[in-house]
Each structure stands twice: as C-alpha cells, then as structure tokens.
Coordinates of C-alpha atoms and ligand atoms in Angstrom, one line a residue:
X1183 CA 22.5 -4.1 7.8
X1184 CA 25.7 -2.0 9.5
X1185 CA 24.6 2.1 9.4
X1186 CA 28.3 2.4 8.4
X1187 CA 27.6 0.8 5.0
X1188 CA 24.1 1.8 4.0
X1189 CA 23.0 4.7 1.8
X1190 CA 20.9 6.0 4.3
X1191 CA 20.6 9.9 4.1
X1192 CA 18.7 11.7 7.1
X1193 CA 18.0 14.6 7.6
X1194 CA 19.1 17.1 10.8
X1195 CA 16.3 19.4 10.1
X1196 CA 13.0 18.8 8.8
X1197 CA 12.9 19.8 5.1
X1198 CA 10.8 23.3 4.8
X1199 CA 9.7 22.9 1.2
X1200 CA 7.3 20.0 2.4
X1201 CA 3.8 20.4 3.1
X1202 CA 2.5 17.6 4.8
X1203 CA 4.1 15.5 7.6
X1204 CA 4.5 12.1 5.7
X1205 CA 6.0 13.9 3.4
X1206 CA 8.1 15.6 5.5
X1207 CA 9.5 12.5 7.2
X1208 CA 10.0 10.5 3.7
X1209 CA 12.1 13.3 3.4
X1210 CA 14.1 13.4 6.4
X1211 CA 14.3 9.9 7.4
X1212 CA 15.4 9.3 3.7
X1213 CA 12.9 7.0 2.0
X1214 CA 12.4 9.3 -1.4
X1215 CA 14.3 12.1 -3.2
X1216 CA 12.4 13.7 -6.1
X1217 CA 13.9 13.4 -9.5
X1218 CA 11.4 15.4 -11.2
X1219 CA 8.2 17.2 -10.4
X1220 CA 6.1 14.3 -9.2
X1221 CA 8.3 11.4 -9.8
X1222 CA 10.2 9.6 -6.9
X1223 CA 13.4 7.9 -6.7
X1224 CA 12.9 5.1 -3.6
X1225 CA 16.1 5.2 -1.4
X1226 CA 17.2 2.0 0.1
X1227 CA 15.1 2.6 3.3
X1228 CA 11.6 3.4 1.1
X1229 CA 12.3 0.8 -1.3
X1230 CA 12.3 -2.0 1.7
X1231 CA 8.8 -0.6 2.7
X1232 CA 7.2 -0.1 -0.9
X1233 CA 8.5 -3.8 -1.1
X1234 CA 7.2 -5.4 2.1
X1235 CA 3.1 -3.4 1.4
X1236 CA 3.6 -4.7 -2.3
X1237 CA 4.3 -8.2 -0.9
X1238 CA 0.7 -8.0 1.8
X1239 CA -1.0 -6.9 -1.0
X1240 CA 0.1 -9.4 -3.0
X1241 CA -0.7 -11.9 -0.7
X1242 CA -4.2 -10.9 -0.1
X1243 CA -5.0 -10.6 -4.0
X1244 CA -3.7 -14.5 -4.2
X1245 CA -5.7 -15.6 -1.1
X1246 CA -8.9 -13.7 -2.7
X1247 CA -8.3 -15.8 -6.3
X1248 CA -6.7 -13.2 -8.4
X1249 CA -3.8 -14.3 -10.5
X1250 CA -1.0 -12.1 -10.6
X1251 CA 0.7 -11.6 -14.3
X1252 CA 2.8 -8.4 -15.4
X1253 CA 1.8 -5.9 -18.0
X1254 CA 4.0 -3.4 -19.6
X1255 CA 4.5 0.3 -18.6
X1256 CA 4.3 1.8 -22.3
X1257 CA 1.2 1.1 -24.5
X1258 CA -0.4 1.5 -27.6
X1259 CA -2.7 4.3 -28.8
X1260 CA -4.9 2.2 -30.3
X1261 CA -5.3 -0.4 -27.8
X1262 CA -7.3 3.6 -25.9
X1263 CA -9.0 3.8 -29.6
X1264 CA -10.3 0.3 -29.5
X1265 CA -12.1 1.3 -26.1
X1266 CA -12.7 5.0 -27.2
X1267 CA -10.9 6.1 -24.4
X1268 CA -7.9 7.7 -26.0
X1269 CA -9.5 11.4 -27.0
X1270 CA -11.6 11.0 -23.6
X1271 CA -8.6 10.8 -21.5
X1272 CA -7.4 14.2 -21.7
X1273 CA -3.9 15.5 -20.8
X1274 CA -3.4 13.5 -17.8
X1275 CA -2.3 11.1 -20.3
X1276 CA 1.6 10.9 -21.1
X1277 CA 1.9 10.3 -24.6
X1278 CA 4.7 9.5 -26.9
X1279 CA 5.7 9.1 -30.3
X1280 CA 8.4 6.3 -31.2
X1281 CA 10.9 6.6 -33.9
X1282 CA 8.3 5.0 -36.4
X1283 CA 5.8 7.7 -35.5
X1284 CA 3.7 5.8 -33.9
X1285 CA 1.6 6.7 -31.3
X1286 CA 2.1 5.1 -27.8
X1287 CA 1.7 6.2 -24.1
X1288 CA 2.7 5.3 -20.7
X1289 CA 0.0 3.7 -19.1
X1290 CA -2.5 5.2 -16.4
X1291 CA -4.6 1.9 -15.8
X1292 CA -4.8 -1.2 -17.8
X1293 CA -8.8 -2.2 -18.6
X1294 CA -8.0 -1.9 -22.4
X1295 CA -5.1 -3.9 -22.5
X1296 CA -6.3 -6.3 -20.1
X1297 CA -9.4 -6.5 -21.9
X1298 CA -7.7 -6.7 -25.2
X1299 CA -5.7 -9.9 -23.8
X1300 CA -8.4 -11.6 -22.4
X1301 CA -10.5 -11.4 -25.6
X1302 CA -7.7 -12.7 -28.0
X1303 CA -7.4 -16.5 -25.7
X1304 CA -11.2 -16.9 -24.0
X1305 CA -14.2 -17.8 -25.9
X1306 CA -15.9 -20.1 -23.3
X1307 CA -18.0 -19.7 -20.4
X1308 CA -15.7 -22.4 -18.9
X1309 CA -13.0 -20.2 -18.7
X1310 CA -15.1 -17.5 -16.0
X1311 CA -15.0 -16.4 -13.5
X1312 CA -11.3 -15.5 -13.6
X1313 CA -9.3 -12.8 -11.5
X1314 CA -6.1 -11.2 -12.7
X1315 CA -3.7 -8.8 -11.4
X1316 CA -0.4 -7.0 -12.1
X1317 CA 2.0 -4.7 -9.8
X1318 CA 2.9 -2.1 -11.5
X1319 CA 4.0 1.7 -12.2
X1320 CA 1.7 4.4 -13.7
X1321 CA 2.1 7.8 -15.2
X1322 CA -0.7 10.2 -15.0
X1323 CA 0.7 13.7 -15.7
X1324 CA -1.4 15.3 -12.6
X1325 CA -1.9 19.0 -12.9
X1326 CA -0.6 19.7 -9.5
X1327 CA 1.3 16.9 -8.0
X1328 CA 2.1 17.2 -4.9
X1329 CA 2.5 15.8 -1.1
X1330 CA 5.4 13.5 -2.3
X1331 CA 4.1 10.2 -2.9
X1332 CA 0.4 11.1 -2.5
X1333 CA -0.2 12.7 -5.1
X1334 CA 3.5 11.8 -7.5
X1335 CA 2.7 12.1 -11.9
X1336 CA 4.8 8.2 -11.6
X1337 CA 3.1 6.0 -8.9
X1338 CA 3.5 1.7 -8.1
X1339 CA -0.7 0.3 -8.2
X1340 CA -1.9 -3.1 -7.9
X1341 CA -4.7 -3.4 -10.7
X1342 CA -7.0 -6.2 -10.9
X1343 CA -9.6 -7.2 -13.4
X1344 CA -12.1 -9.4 -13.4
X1345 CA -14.3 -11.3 -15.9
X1346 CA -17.7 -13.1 -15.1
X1347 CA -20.3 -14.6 -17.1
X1348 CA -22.9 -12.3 -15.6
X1349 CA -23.9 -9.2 -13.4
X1350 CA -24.5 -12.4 -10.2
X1351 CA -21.3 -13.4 -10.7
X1352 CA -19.6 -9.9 -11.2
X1353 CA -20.9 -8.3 -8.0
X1354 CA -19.3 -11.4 -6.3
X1355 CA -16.3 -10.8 -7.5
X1356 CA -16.6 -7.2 -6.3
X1357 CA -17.4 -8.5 -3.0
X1358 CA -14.1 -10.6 -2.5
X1359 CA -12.0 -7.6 -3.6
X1360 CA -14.3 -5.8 -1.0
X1361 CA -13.1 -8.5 1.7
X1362 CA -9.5 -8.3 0.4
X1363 CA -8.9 -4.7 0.4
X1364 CA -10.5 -4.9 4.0
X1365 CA -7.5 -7.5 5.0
X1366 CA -4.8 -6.1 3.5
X1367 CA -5.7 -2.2 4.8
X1368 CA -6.0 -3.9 8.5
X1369 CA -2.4 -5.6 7.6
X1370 CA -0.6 -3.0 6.9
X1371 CA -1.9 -1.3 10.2
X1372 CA -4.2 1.2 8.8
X1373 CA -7.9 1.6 9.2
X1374 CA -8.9 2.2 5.5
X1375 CA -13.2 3.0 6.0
X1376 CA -15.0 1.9 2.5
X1377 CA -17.0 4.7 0.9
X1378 CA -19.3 4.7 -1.9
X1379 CA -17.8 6.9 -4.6
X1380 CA -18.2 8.3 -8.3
X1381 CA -16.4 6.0 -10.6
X1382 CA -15.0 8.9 -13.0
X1383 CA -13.2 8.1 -16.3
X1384 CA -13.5 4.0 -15.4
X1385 CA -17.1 4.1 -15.4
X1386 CA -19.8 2.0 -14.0
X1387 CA -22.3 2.3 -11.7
X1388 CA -21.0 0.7 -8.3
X1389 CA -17.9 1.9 -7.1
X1390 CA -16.4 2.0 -3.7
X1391 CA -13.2 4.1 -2.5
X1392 CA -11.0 3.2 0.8
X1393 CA -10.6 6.0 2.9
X1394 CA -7.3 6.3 5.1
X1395 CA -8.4 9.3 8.2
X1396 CA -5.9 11.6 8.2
X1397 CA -6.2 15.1 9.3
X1398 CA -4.2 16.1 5.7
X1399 CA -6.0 13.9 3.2
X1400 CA -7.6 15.0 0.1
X1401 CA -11.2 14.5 0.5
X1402 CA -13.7 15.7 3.2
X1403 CA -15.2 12.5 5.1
X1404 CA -18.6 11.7 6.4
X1405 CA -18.9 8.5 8.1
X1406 CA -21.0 6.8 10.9
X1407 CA -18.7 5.3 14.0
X1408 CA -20.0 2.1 13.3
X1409 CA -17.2 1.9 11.4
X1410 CA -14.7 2.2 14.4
X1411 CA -16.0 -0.9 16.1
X1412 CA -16.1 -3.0 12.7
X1413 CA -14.5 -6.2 12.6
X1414 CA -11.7 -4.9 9.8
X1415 CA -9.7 -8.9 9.1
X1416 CA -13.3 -10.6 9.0
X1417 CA -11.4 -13.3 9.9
X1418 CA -14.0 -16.2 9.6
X1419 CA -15.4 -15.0 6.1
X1420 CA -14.2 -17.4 3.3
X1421 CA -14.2 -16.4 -0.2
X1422 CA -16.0 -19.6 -0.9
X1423 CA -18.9 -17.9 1.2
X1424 CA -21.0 -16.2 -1.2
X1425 CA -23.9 -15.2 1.4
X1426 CA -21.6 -14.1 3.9
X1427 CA -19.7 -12.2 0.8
X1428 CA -23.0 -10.4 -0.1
X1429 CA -23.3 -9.9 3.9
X1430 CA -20.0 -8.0 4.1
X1431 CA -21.4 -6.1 1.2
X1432 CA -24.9 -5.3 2.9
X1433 CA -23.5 -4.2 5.9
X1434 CA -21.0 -1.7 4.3
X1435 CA -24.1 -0.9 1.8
X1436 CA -26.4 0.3 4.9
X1437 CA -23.7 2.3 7.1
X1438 CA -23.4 5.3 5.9
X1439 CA -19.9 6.3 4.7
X1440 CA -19.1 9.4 2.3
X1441 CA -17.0 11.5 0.7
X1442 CA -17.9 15.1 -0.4
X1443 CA -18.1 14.0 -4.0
X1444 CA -21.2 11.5 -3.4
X1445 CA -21.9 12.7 0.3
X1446 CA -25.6 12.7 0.6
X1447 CA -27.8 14.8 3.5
X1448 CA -31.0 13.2 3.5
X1449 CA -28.9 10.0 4.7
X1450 CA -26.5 11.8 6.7
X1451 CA -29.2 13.1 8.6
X1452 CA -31.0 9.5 9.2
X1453 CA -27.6 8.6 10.9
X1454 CA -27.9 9.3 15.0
X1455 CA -26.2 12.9 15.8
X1456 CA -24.1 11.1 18.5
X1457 CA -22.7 8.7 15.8
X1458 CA -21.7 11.1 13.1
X1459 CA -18.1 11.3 12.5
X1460 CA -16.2 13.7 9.9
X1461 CA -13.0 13.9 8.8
X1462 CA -10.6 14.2 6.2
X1463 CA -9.3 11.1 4.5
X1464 CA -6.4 9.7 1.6
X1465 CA -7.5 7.7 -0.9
X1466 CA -5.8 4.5 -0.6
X1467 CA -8.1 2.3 -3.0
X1468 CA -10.7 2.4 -5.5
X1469 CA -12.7 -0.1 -6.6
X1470 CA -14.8 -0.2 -9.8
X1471 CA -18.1 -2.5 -10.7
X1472 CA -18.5 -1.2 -14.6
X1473 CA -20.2 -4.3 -16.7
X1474 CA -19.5 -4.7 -20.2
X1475 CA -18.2 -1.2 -21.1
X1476 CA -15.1 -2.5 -21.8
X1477 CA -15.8 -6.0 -23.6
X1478 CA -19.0 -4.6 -25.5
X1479 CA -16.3 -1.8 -26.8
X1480 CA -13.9 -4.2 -27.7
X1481 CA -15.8 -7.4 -29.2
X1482 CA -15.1 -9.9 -26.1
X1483 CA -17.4 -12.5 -26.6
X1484 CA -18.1 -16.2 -25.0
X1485 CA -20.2 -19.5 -25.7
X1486 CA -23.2 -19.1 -22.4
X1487 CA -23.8 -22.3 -21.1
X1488 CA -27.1 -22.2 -23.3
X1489 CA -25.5 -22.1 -26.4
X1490 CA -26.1 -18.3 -26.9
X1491 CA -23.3 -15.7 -27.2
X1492 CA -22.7 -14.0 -24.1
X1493 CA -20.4 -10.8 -22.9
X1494 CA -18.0 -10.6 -19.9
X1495 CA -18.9 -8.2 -17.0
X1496 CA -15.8 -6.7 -15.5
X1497 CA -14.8 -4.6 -12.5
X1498 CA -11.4 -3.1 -11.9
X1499 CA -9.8 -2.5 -8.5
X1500 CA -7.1 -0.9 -7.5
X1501 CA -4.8 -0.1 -4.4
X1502 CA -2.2 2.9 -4.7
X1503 CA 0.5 0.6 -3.3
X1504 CA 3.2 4.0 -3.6
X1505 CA 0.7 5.8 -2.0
X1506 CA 0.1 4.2 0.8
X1507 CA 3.9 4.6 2.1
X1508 CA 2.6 8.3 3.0
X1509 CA -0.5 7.1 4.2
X1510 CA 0.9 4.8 6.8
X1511 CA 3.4 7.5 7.9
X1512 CA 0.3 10.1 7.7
X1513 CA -1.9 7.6 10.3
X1514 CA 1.6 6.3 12.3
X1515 CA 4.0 9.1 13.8
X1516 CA 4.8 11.4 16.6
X1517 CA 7.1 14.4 17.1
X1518 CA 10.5 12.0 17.0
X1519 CA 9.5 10.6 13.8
X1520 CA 8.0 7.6 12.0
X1521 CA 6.3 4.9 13.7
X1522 CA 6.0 2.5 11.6
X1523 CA 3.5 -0.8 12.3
X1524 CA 5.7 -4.0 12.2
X1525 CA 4.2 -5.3 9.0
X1526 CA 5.5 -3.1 7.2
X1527 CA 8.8 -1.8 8.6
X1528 CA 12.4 -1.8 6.8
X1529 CA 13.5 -3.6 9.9
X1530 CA 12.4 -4.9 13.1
X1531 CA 14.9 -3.8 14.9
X1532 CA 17.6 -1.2 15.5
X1533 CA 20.4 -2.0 17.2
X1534 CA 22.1 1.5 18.7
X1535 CA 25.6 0.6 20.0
X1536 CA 25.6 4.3 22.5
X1537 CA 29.8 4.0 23.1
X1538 CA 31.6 3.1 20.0
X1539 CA 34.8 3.8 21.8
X1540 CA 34.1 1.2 24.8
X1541 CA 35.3 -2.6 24.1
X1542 CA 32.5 -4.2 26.1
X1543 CA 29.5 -2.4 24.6
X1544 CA 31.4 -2.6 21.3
X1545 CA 31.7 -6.5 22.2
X1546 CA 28.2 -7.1 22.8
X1547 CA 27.0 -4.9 19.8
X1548 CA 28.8 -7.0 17.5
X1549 CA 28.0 -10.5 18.7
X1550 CA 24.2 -9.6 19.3
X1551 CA 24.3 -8.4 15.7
X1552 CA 26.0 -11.4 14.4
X1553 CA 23.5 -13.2 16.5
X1554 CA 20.7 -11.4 15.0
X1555 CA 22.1 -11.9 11.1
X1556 CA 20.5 -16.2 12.1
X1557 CA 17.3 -14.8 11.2
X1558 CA 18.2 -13.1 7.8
X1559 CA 18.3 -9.2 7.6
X1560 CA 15.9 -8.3 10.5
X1561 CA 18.5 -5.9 12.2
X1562 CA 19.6 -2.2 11.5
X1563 CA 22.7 -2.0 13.1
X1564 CA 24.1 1.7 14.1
X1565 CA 27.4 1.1 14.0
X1566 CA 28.7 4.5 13.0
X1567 CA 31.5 6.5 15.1
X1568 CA 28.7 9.2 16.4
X1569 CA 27.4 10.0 19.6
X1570 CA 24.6 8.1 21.1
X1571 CA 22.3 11.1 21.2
X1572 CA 22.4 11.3 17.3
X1573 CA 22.2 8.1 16.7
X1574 CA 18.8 7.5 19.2
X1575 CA 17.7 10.6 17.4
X1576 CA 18.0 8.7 14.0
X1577 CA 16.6 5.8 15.4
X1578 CA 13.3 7.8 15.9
X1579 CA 13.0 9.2 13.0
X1580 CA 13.4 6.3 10.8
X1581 CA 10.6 4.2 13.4
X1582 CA 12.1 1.0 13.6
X1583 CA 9.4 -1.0 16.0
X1584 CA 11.9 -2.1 18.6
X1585 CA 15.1 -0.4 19.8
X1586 CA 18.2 -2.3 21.0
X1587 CA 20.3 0.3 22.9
X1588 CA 23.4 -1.1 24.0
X1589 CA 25.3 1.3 26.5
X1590 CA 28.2 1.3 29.4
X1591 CA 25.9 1.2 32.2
X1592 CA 23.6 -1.5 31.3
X1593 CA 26.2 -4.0 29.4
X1594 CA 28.1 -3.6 33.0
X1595 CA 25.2 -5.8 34.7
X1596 CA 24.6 -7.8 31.5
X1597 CA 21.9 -5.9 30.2
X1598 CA 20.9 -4.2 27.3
X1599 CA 18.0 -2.0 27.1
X1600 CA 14.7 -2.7 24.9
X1601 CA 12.8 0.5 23.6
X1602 CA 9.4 0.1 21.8
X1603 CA 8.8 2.8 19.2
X1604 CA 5.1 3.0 19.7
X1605 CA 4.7 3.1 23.4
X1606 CA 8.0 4.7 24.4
X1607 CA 8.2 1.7 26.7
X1608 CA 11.8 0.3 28.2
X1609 CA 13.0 -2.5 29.6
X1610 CA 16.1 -4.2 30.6
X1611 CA 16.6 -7.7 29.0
X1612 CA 19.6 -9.7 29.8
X1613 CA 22.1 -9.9 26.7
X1614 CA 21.7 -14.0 26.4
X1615 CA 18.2 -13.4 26.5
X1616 CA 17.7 -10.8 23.6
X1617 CA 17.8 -13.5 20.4
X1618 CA 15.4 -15.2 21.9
X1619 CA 13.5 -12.1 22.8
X1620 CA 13.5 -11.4 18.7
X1621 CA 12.8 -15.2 17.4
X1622 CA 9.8 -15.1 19.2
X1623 CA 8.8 -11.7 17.1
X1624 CA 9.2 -13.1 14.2
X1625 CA 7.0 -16.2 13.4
X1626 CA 3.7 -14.3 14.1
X1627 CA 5.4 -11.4 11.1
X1628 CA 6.1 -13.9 8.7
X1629 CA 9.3 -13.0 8.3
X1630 CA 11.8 -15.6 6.4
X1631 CA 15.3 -16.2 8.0
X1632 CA 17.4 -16.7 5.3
X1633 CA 20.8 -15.5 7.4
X1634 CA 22.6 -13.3 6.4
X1635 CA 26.2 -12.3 6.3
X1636 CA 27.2 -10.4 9.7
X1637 CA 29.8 -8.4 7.9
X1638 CA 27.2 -6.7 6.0
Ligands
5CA956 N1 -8.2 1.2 -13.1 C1 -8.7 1.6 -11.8 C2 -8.7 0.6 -10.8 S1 -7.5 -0.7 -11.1 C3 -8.0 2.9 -11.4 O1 -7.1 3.4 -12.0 N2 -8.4 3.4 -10.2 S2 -7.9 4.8 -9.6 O2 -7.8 5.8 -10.5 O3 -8.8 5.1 -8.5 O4 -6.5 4.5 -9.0 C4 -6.3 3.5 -8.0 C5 -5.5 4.0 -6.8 O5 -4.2 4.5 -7.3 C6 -6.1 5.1 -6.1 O6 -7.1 4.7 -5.2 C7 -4.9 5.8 -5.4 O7 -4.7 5.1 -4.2 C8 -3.8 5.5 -6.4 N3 -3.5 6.7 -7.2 C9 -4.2 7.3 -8.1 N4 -3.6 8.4 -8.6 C10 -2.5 8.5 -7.9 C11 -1.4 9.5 -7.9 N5 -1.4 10.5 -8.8 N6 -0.3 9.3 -7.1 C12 -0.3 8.2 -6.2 N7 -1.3 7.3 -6.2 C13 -2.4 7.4 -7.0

C-alpha cells in the first residue's frame, strides 16, 4: 500500500483524553476513532489487525474440531425467556422493540440461541460430541466503558459451544479449548496465563479466564512463576490425546494461578515465597464448563447409546478477539510506539523512501516496492512528499516489524538500510538482496502472495 493513498490518520501528539497506553497509541497511530461512548469505528490500519487475530483464532478453533457457522447480531426475547435468562440479565442488555412490538435485543453471548439451534436438528447420541463456533459482534451496554477497545459497549468475540453426551466427554472438550486458547494466545505473541475464575451470569462450576500481564489491566493477579517457564504451543499434544488433554489440564489445575475474584490464601501461601508472582492482568478469554443448564432449560434431548433419553452437557468459550488489539499493544510497545509481533501486524514491512526529491532513492523506492507487490500486499510504502524524520517517526508509531529506509547515502553504495522494530537493530543489505531478504520472512508467517498491483 503507497502512504500517499491510504486513509491512514496519525497523530503528532499523543491524545490527552486517553487513559491507558494501548489506547493511546490505537489513537495516534490510527487504528480506532470512537463513534459513540464505547463503540469503535476500525480504520484501515486496525481493521487489517482485528482481521489477521480473527483469522489465528480461527485457525486454532478449526485445528481444535470446532466448526465455525455465523449467528446473527439481533435476537429474540424469548429465545432469553426460553433459558430464563432475559429478566436475569439486567441492563447490560441492549434491548429493542421492532415496528411489530416485539421484543428483540442485540446479543451479548449466544448459549440460548445456539442451544435453541442445536435442539431443533439433533436427537441422537450419534450426532455428539460436536464443537461449533461463530465470529462475531456483541453489545453489552457496560456501565462505564472505557480504555478503548478494552472495555468498548460493541466488541468482535469468538464463541464456541460444545455438546457431549456426558460430564467425561464435556470436560474433554473443555480441555481442547484449554489447549487451543493456549496456541492461539502464544500466536498472537502474547503470554495469556490460565486462571481459575467465577463463571458469573454463564454459570457452571468450572471456569477458567486467560490472563494477559499488563501493568494497566483490570484484575489484580496471583500467579506462581511456573507459569513463565511453561511450554505455552504444547507443540506435541494432539487433540486426539485424551490423557495428555487431561494432563494439560492437571498441570494448570495444581499451579496456582488467581485473580482477586477467586484468589485464595491458604493456597497462595503453600506456593514457595520465591516463586510468587503478582500482577495485574486483561482478560483476554473466558472459558465456561456449565452442564445441562442450558439444554435442561430448553428441552434438548438425545437417544443414549442404551436406549434411554439422555441431556447434552455444554461449555462455552470465548476469546475477546476486539479486545485483544489493546492487549497486544498493552504487552508490545515502547516510547516510539507500537511494536507489534509479526503475526499480527498490518504489514511486514515499511518501506521509508528518506529523499523524495532525489531520483536515485526515488528509483530504488519504487522498484523495490514493485518488487515487493510479488508477494501480495506485504509492504507499507511511505511515499508521501515529507521529510524523512516524520516519516521514521510514523514508522514507529504505527510498529511495522521491519523497516526499509531508503536514503542518499546508503543507495550511493547500493545499499538500503534494514531496521527491526523490536530490537532497534540495523543493518545494511544490498538493494538486489532485499526481496530475497523478505521471501524468506514470509513462508514461516504464513502469509499468501497473491501480488498485488504496484500502483496501489
Ligand atoms: N458466552 C461466554 C463465552 S463464549 C462469554 O460471554 N464469556 S465472557 O463474558 O467472558 O466474554 C468473553 C470474552 O469477551 C472476555 O474474555 C473478554 O475478552 C471479551 N469481552 C467481554 N466483555 C467485553 C467488553 N465489554 N469489551 C471488550 N471485550 C469484552
């Protein structure tokens, strides 16, 4: 993408009326503008990064078994009555009348209409275990919303639900949403610790939150550092591995990990003083083991294998996919800016031609960038008439992983000069050598190379 041609607002300063720094820099480097109190318009430069952690998390809720299907935003009321959820849920609820009267709401999570849809086609035990999910906006009208995206009233969540014949097969279930969540946190770059929580208006009994460290985040944090030397990917685990599953499980199960809602100091204390670790963390997921609340409420019912009529246990799980845009920021930046990890980035690459006035470094510019359009849209290109010290200042605030910086000095020797975001790190790399500098980024990213059009 040319800078000259993108809707790509940053900011000089760094906006006052923000509290925290994710915020802050969504702000400035142009990701979000609010539209109303809590609700978020994504910018071209948000939208690519809600889209690339919606597309990880996607991916790990396919690998895991879960089915992905799409639900609608607005609801109706007595989908909540069926459940007996709709007086319960209080005024966090949106709700809306349609021209017929009728009562309807925009939906803040999806167990009664999932339920609802499940019910109306499965009757047979041959049709568990299944795993479905969807990918899409909420609305809880939260008191006080606030930190941007954190907290917004409109919000993007992956929900999944599951259905087993029994408790066995439900905590397994729960278990490969456990091992899930633990991929797609380490994907996206983040550390996000597991932590036994209070299930709230879902219900159940077993119930675990993901906990981003950030000195800004919500909740107060107890945790033991084993969790700093865990093996996050669990690379070798397959989900066909049901004693490794419940393994994962134990081993969360016995290290202690916290938050001050179900923090508890008769553990706390059996955990060595030198390993204690406390903090403050973001909620970046929540999952939720909650039985038959949900299909004893609403009449789902299957043939057991034994002939007798049995009913579904469900759990719920969900990842606060808008959310975690500010979390990333919140565990990835430095004074310049954002730093963002390459999983997740809006590009790879920004390409900062210093001398826009200089035919050589012009020359270069363009033909690297035309170069670089091969691999599909992996390339920022600052091609605006500004000075080089603005535009390396942009650069570092929006946190492209990799800087090209093309300027007089270098482009006399046949050089351009390589800047990693992270590290600060430079290096010269010769001009012919840059494309294949990038092609061997990409494969291990994933990224697709569809080309794209170097006039764009
Ligand atoms: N039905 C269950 C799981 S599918 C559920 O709704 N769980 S939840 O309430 O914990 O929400 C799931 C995730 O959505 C949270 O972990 C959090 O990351 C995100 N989330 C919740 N409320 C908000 C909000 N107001 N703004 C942004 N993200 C939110």
């Amino acid at each position: 993408m040319r800078w000259s041609r993108a809707f790509l607002p940053v900011l000089k300063e760094s906006p006052a009326d923000a509290q925290i720094v994710s915020h802050k820099l969504m702000l400035r480097a142009g990701l979000v503008r609010q539209t109303a109190a809590g609700i978020y318009a994504w910018l071209p430069l948000g939208f690519r990064v809600l889209q690339k952690i919606e597309q990880i998390v996607r991916e790990e809720q396919d690998r895991a078994g879960a089915q992905e299907m799409l639900m609608p935003t607005i609801q109706s009321a007595d989908l909540w009555r069926e459940s007996g959820r709709y007086d319960a849920y209080g005024p966090e609820m949106l709700r809306i009348r349609d021209r017929h009267d009728r009562e309807m709401l925009y939906g803040p999570t999806n167990e009664d209409m999932i339920t609802a849809l499940f019910r109306d086609e499965v009757k047979s035990y041959r049709d568990l275990p299944r795993m479905l999910y969807h990918i899409q906006w909420k609305f809880r009208d939260e008191v006080r919303p606030r930190f941007g995206v954190m907290r917004g009233r409109e919000f993007l969540m992956k929900d999944a639900y599951s259905f087993d014949l029994d408790e066995a097969g439900a905590r397994l279930s729960y278990y490969k949403q456990m091992l899930a969540y633990l991929r797609t946190f380490q994907r996206l770059g983040i550390q996000a610790v597991p932590m036994k929580a209070a299930s709230g208006p879902i219900g159940g009994d077993l119930s675990h939150e993901f906990i981003v460290l950030a000195p800004t985040g919500e909740s107060e944090v107890f945790y033991d550092a084993a969790y700093d030397e865990f093996d996050w990917h669990q690379a070798d685990l397959s989900y066909g591995d049901e004693a490794g599953l419940r393994g994962l499980f134990e081993r969360v199960n016995s290290t202690y990990a916290a938050t001050d809602e179900t923090h508890d100091e008769a553990r706390w204390s059996e955990v060595g003083e030198d390993r204690r670790r406390t903090g403050r963390g973001i909620e970046v997921g929540h999952i939720f083991y909650f039985g038959d609340k949900y299909s004893a409420a609403m009449g789902l019912k299957v043939s057991a294998p034994d002939g007798s009529v049995a009913t579904p246990m469900m759990g719920s799980y969900g990842v606060g996919v808008s959310r975690l845009v500010g979390a990333v920021i919140e565990a990835s930046h430095d004074d310049a800016g954002i730093v963002w990890p390459e999983s997740v980035a809006p590009w790879l690459i920004g390409l900062v031609n210093m001398r826009h006035d200089d035919p050589a470094c012009l020359a270069v510019a363009e033909d690297l960038y035309t170069k670089l359009q091969r691999f599909g849209d992996v390339a920022l290109y600052d091609d605006r008439d500004e000075r080089g010290g603005v535009k390396l200042g942009s650069m570092d605030v929006i946190g492209l992983p990799w800087q090209f910086i093309i300027g007089p000095k270098s482009v006399a020797e046949g050089m351009i000069e390589s800047k990693n975001r992270r590290s600060g790190q430079r290096e010269l790399i010769p001009v012919d050598r840059a494309v294949e500098v990038v092609a061997a980024m990409l494969p291990k990213l994933g990224t697709t190379t569809n080309s794209a059009d170097p006039s764009l």
